[in-house]
Amino acid sequence: AQKVTQAQTEISVVEKEDVTLDCVYETRDTTYYLFWYKQPPSGELVFLIRRNSFDEQNEISGRYSWNFQKSTSSFNFTITASQVVDSAVYFCALSEPNYGGSQGNLIFGKGTKLSVKP
Amino acid sequence: DTGVSQDPRHKITKRGQNVTFRCDPISEHNRLYWYRQTLGQGPEFLTYFQNEAQLEKSRLLSDRFSAERPKGSFSTLEIQRTEQGDSAMYLCASSYDWGFSTGELFFGEGSRLTVL
């Protein structure tokens, strides 16, 4: 069965520290998509990144980077030099196009609450 | 360009009452989704529309739930005979997709339902 596990419920860091949010997934399919979303205190989920299962290249966008490893079924997210504005709940999600999950049916993890203190 | 808007933002009701939530997606978006999020959990998919057609429904969407998108623009989610277990944040999202979804959904701020 498909599942997304975010083992870290809450993380607290001091500004400028680097922090990594872990995501482990389970899927039946060889073709799938992985996502990270950010949910700030206002509640509105914001799309951060989408990755397909055939692309294991790491990606960097400013202070954000993502490490996708199929061998360990992990898709981890690192924030470098964290800032107070990074405080939010971060969700990892999975979509499986070959099992009816192709149309916006994202399977979310429980999220990791990140608190960045000044 | 305005984002996805949801109304009301918070609804308190007594068990057994009916409630309706409205979602106005981003205007050029053809797909609209409803998700439910309970405290400490990630969002769970409920249903989605492409234009006015409801194309997929989760098993979570019991017979007491009905969603519509009559003109392919705004959508309503109605819950009949509410139960305490319905207490949750109801999230609406929209996207512009044809065929396989990119998964880049634009979410509203949600409508929080509290059933007493």
PDB file of C-alpha atoms in Angstrom, chain A:
ATOM      1  CA  ALA A   1       0.000   0.000   0.000  1.00  0.00           C
ATOM      2  CA  GLN A   2       1.124   3.521  -0.641  1.00  0.00           C
ATOM      3  CA  LYS A   3       2.227   5.485   2.368  1.00  0.00           C
ATOM      4  CA  VAL A   4       4.299   8.515   3.283  1.00  0.00           C
ATOM      5  CA  THR A   5       6.094   8.639   6.613  1.00  0.00           C
ATOM      6  CA  GLN A   6       7.525  11.756   8.166  1.00  0.00           C
ATOM      7  CA  ALA A   7       9.012  10.481  11.392  1.00  0.00           C
ATOM      8  CA  GLN A   8       9.929  13.891  12.761  1.00  0.00           C
ATOM      9  CA  THR A   9       6.844  15.429  14.304  1.00  0.00           C
ATOM     10  CA  GLU A  10       8.490  18.647  15.428  1.00  0.00           C
ATOM     11  CA  ILE A  11      11.909  20.207  14.941  1.00  0.00           C
ATOM     12  CA  SER A  12      13.190  23.342  16.600  1.00  0.00           C
ATOM     13  CA  VAL A  13      16.322  25.136  15.412  1.00  0.00           C
ATOM     14  CA  VAL A  14      17.960  28.484  15.876  1.00  0.00           C
ATOM     15  CA  GLU A  15      18.129  30.859  12.965  1.00  0.00           C
ATOM     16  CA  LYS A  16      20.963  30.212  10.501  1.00  0.00           C
ATOM     17  CA  GLU A  17      21.176  26.526  11.382  1.00  0.00           C
ATOM     18  CA  ASP A  18      20.736  23.968   8.616  1.00  0.00           C
ATOM     19  CA  VAL A  19      17.870  21.534   9.027  1.00  0.00           C
ATOM     20  CA  THR A  20      16.833  18.377   7.181  1.00  0.00           C
ATOM     21  CA  LEU A  21      13.280  17.101   7.063  1.00  0.00           C
ATOM     22  CA  ASP A  22      12.975  13.391   6.402  1.00  0.00           C
ATOM     23  CA  CYS A  23      10.445  11.675   4.179  1.00  0.00           C
ATOM     24  CA  VAL A  24      10.145   7.957   3.504  1.00  0.00           C
ATOM     25  CA  TYR A  25       7.554   6.573   1.121  1.00  0.00           C
ATOM     26  CA  GLU A  26       6.070   3.231   0.137  1.00  0.00           C
ATOM     27  CA  THR A  27       4.599   2.568  -3.261  1.00  0.00           C
ATOM     28  CA  ARG A  28       3.501  -0.313  -5.442  1.00  0.00           C
ATOM     29  CA  ASP A  29       4.395   1.449  -8.644  1.00  0.00           C
ATOM     30  CA  THR A  30       7.582   2.082 -10.595  1.00  0.00           C
ATOM     31  CA  THR A  31       6.220   5.391 -11.819  1.00  0.00           C
ATOM     32  CA  TYR A  32       5.282   7.873  -9.162  1.00  0.00           C
ATOM     33  CA  TYR A  33       5.673  11.482  -8.164  1.00  0.00           C
ATOM     34  CA  LEU A  34       6.859  13.021  -4.931  1.00  0.00           C
ATOM     35  CA  PHE A  35       6.108  16.470  -3.601  1.00  0.00           C
ATOM     36  CA  TRP A  36       6.871  18.833  -0.771  1.00  0.00           C
ATOM     37  CA  TYR A  37       4.349  21.381   0.419  1.00  0.00           C
ATOM     38  CA  LYS A  38       4.715  24.085   3.075  1.00  0.00           C
ATOM     39  CA  GLN A  39       1.841  25.076   5.390  1.00  0.00           C
ATOM     40  CA  PRO A  40       2.565  28.339   7.218  1.00  0.00           C
ATOM     41  CA  PRO A  41       0.484  29.414  10.226  1.00  0.00           C
ATOM     42  CA  SER A  42      -2.067  31.028   7.877  1.00  0.00           C
ATOM     43  CA  GLY A  43      -3.022  27.490   6.801  1.00  0.00           C
ATOM     44  CA  GLU A  44      -2.596  27.800   3.048  1.00  0.00           C
ATOM     45  CA  LEU A  45      -0.506  24.950   1.650  1.00  0.00           C
ATOM     46  CA  VAL A  46       2.153  26.105  -0.769  1.00  0.00           C
ATOM     47  CA  PHE A  47       3.701  23.860  -3.419  1.00  0.00           C
ATOM     48  CA  LEU A  48       7.495  23.656  -3.191  1.00  0.00           C
ATOM     49  CA  ILE A  49       8.659  20.888  -5.511  1.00  0.00           C
ATOM     50  CA  ARG A  50       7.576  17.920  -7.629  1.00  0.00           C
ATOM     51  CA  ARG A  51       9.852  15.012  -8.532  1.00  0.00           C
ATOM     52  CA  ASN A  52       9.167  12.006 -10.751  1.00  0.00           C
ATOM     53  CA  SER A  53      10.506   8.575  -9.960  1.00  0.00           C
ATOM     54  CA  PHE A  54      12.831   8.551 -12.958  1.00  0.00           C
ATOM     55  CA  ASP A  55      14.705  11.654 -11.950  1.00  0.00           C
ATOM     56  CA  GLU A  56      17.028  11.081  -9.029  1.00  0.00           C
ATOM     57  CA  GLN A  57      19.029  14.217  -9.504  1.00  0.00           C
ATOM     58  CA  ASN A  58      19.191  16.349  -6.425  1.00  0.00           C
ATOM     59  CA  GLU A  59      17.698  19.773  -6.757  1.00  0.00           C
ATOM     60  CA  ILE A  60      18.667  23.073  -5.234  1.00  0.00           C
ATOM     61  CA  SER A  61      16.559  26.200  -5.164  1.00  0.00           C
ATOM     62  CA  GLY A  62      18.100  29.002  -3.175  1.00  0.00           C
ATOM     63  CA  ARG A  63      18.349  27.842   0.432  1.00  0.00           C
ATOM     64  CA  TYR A  64      16.235  24.747  -0.295  1.00  0.00           C
ATOM     65  CA  SER A  65      17.579  21.444  -1.534  1.00  0.00           C
ATOM     66  CA  TRP A  66      16.061  18.029  -2.023  1.00  0.00           C
ATOM     67  CA  ASN A  67      17.729  14.629  -1.966  1.00  0.00           C
ATOM     68  CA  PHE A  68      15.830  11.811  -3.695  1.00  0.00           C
ATOM     69  CA  GLN A  69      17.138   8.273  -3.178  1.00  0.00           C
ATOM     70  CA  LYS A  70      15.093   5.441  -4.667  1.00  0.00           C
ATOM     71  CA  SER A  71      17.293   2.831  -3.010  1.00  0.00           C
ATOM     72  CA  THR A  72      16.095   3.951   0.407  1.00  0.00           C
ATOM     73  CA  SER A  73      12.679   5.271  -0.726  1.00  0.00           C
ATOM     74  CA  SER A  74      13.494   8.650   0.707  1.00  0.00           C
ATOM     75  CA  PHE A  75      12.945  12.203  -0.449  1.00  0.00           C
ATOM     76  CA  ASN A  76      14.535  14.495   2.120  1.00  0.00           C
ATOM     77  CA  PHE A  77      14.351  18.252   2.245  1.00  0.00           C
ATOM     78  CA  THR A  78      17.122  20.489   3.575  1.00  0.00           C
ATOM     79  CA  ILE A  79      16.879  24.145   4.444  1.00  0.00           C
ATOM     80  CA  THR A  80      20.241  25.859   4.636  1.00  0.00           C
ATOM     81  CA  ALA A  81      20.745  28.857   6.916  1.00  0.00           C
ATOM     82  CA  SER A  82      17.192  28.680   8.231  1.00  0.00           C
ATOM     83  CA  GLN A  83      15.200  31.835   8.844  1.00  0.00           C
ATOM     84  CA  VAL A  84      12.275  32.616  11.112  1.00  0.00           C
ATOM     85  CA  VAL A  85      10.028  32.831   8.035  1.00  0.00           C
ATOM     86  CA  ASP A  86      10.728  29.160   7.377  1.00  0.00           C
ATOM     87  CA  SER A  87       8.663  28.266  10.439  1.00  0.00           C
ATOM     88  CA  ALA A  88       5.782  26.148   9.147  1.00  0.00           C
ATOM     89  CA  VAL A  89       4.532  22.608   8.821  1.00  0.00           C
ATOM     90  CA  TYR A  90       6.119  20.807   5.895  1.00  0.00           C
ATOM     91  CA  PHE A  91       4.378  17.938   4.150  1.00  0.00           C
ATOM     92  CA  CYS A  92       5.803  15.314   1.888  1.00  0.00           C
ATOM     93  CA  ALA A  93       3.334  13.743  -0.560  1.00  0.00           C
ATOM     94  CA  LEU A  94       3.125  10.932  -3.111  1.00  0.00           C
ATOM     95  CA  SER A  95       1.080  10.446  -6.277  1.00  0.00           C
ATOM     96  CA  GLU A  96       0.796   7.167  -8.220  1.00  0.00           C
ATOM     97  CA  PRO A  97      -0.479   7.666 -11.765  1.00  0.00           C
ATOM     98  CA  ASN A  98      -0.916   3.989 -12.498  1.00  0.00           C
ATOM     99  CA  TYR A  99      -3.153   3.359  -9.524  1.00  0.00           C
ATOM    100  CA  GLY A 100      -5.686   6.108 -10.004  1.00  0.00           C
ATOM    101  CA  GLY A 101      -3.595   8.659  -8.194  1.00  0.00           C
ATOM    102  CA  SER A 102      -2.854  10.753 -11.182  1.00  0.00           C
ATOM    103  CA  GLN A 103      -5.527  13.366 -10.848  1.00  0.00           C
ATOM    104  CA  GLY A 104      -4.582  15.385  -7.823  1.00  0.00           C
ATOM    105  CA  ASN A 105      -5.055  12.542  -5.358  1.00  0.00           C
ATOM    106  CA  LEU A 106      -1.967  13.233  -3.329  1.00  0.00           C
ATOM    107  CA  ILE A 107      -1.124  11.025  -0.375  1.00  0.00           C
ATOM    108  CA  PHE A 108       0.328  13.251   2.313  1.00  0.00           C
ATOM    109  CA  GLY A 109       2.493  12.411   5.288  1.00  0.00           C
ATOM    110  CA  LYS A 110       1.562  13.731   8.718  1.00  0.00           C
ATOM    111  CA  GLY A 111       3.919  16.654   8.382  1.00  0.00           C
ATOM    112  CA  THR A 112       6.879  18.019  10.296  1.00  0.00           C
ATOM    113  CA  LYS A 113       6.432  21.214  12.258  1.00  0.00           C
ATOM    114  CA  LEU A 114       9.541  23.356  11.951  1.00  0.00           C
ATOM    115  CA  SER A 115      10.123  26.166  14.414  1.00  0.00           C
ATOM    116  CA  VAL A 116      12.990  28.526  13.697  1.00  0.00           C
ATOM    117  CA  LYS A 117      13.856  30.728  16.651  1.00  0.00           C
ATOM    118  CA  PRO A 118      15.697  34.043  16.301  1.00  0.00           C
TER     119      PRO A 118
END
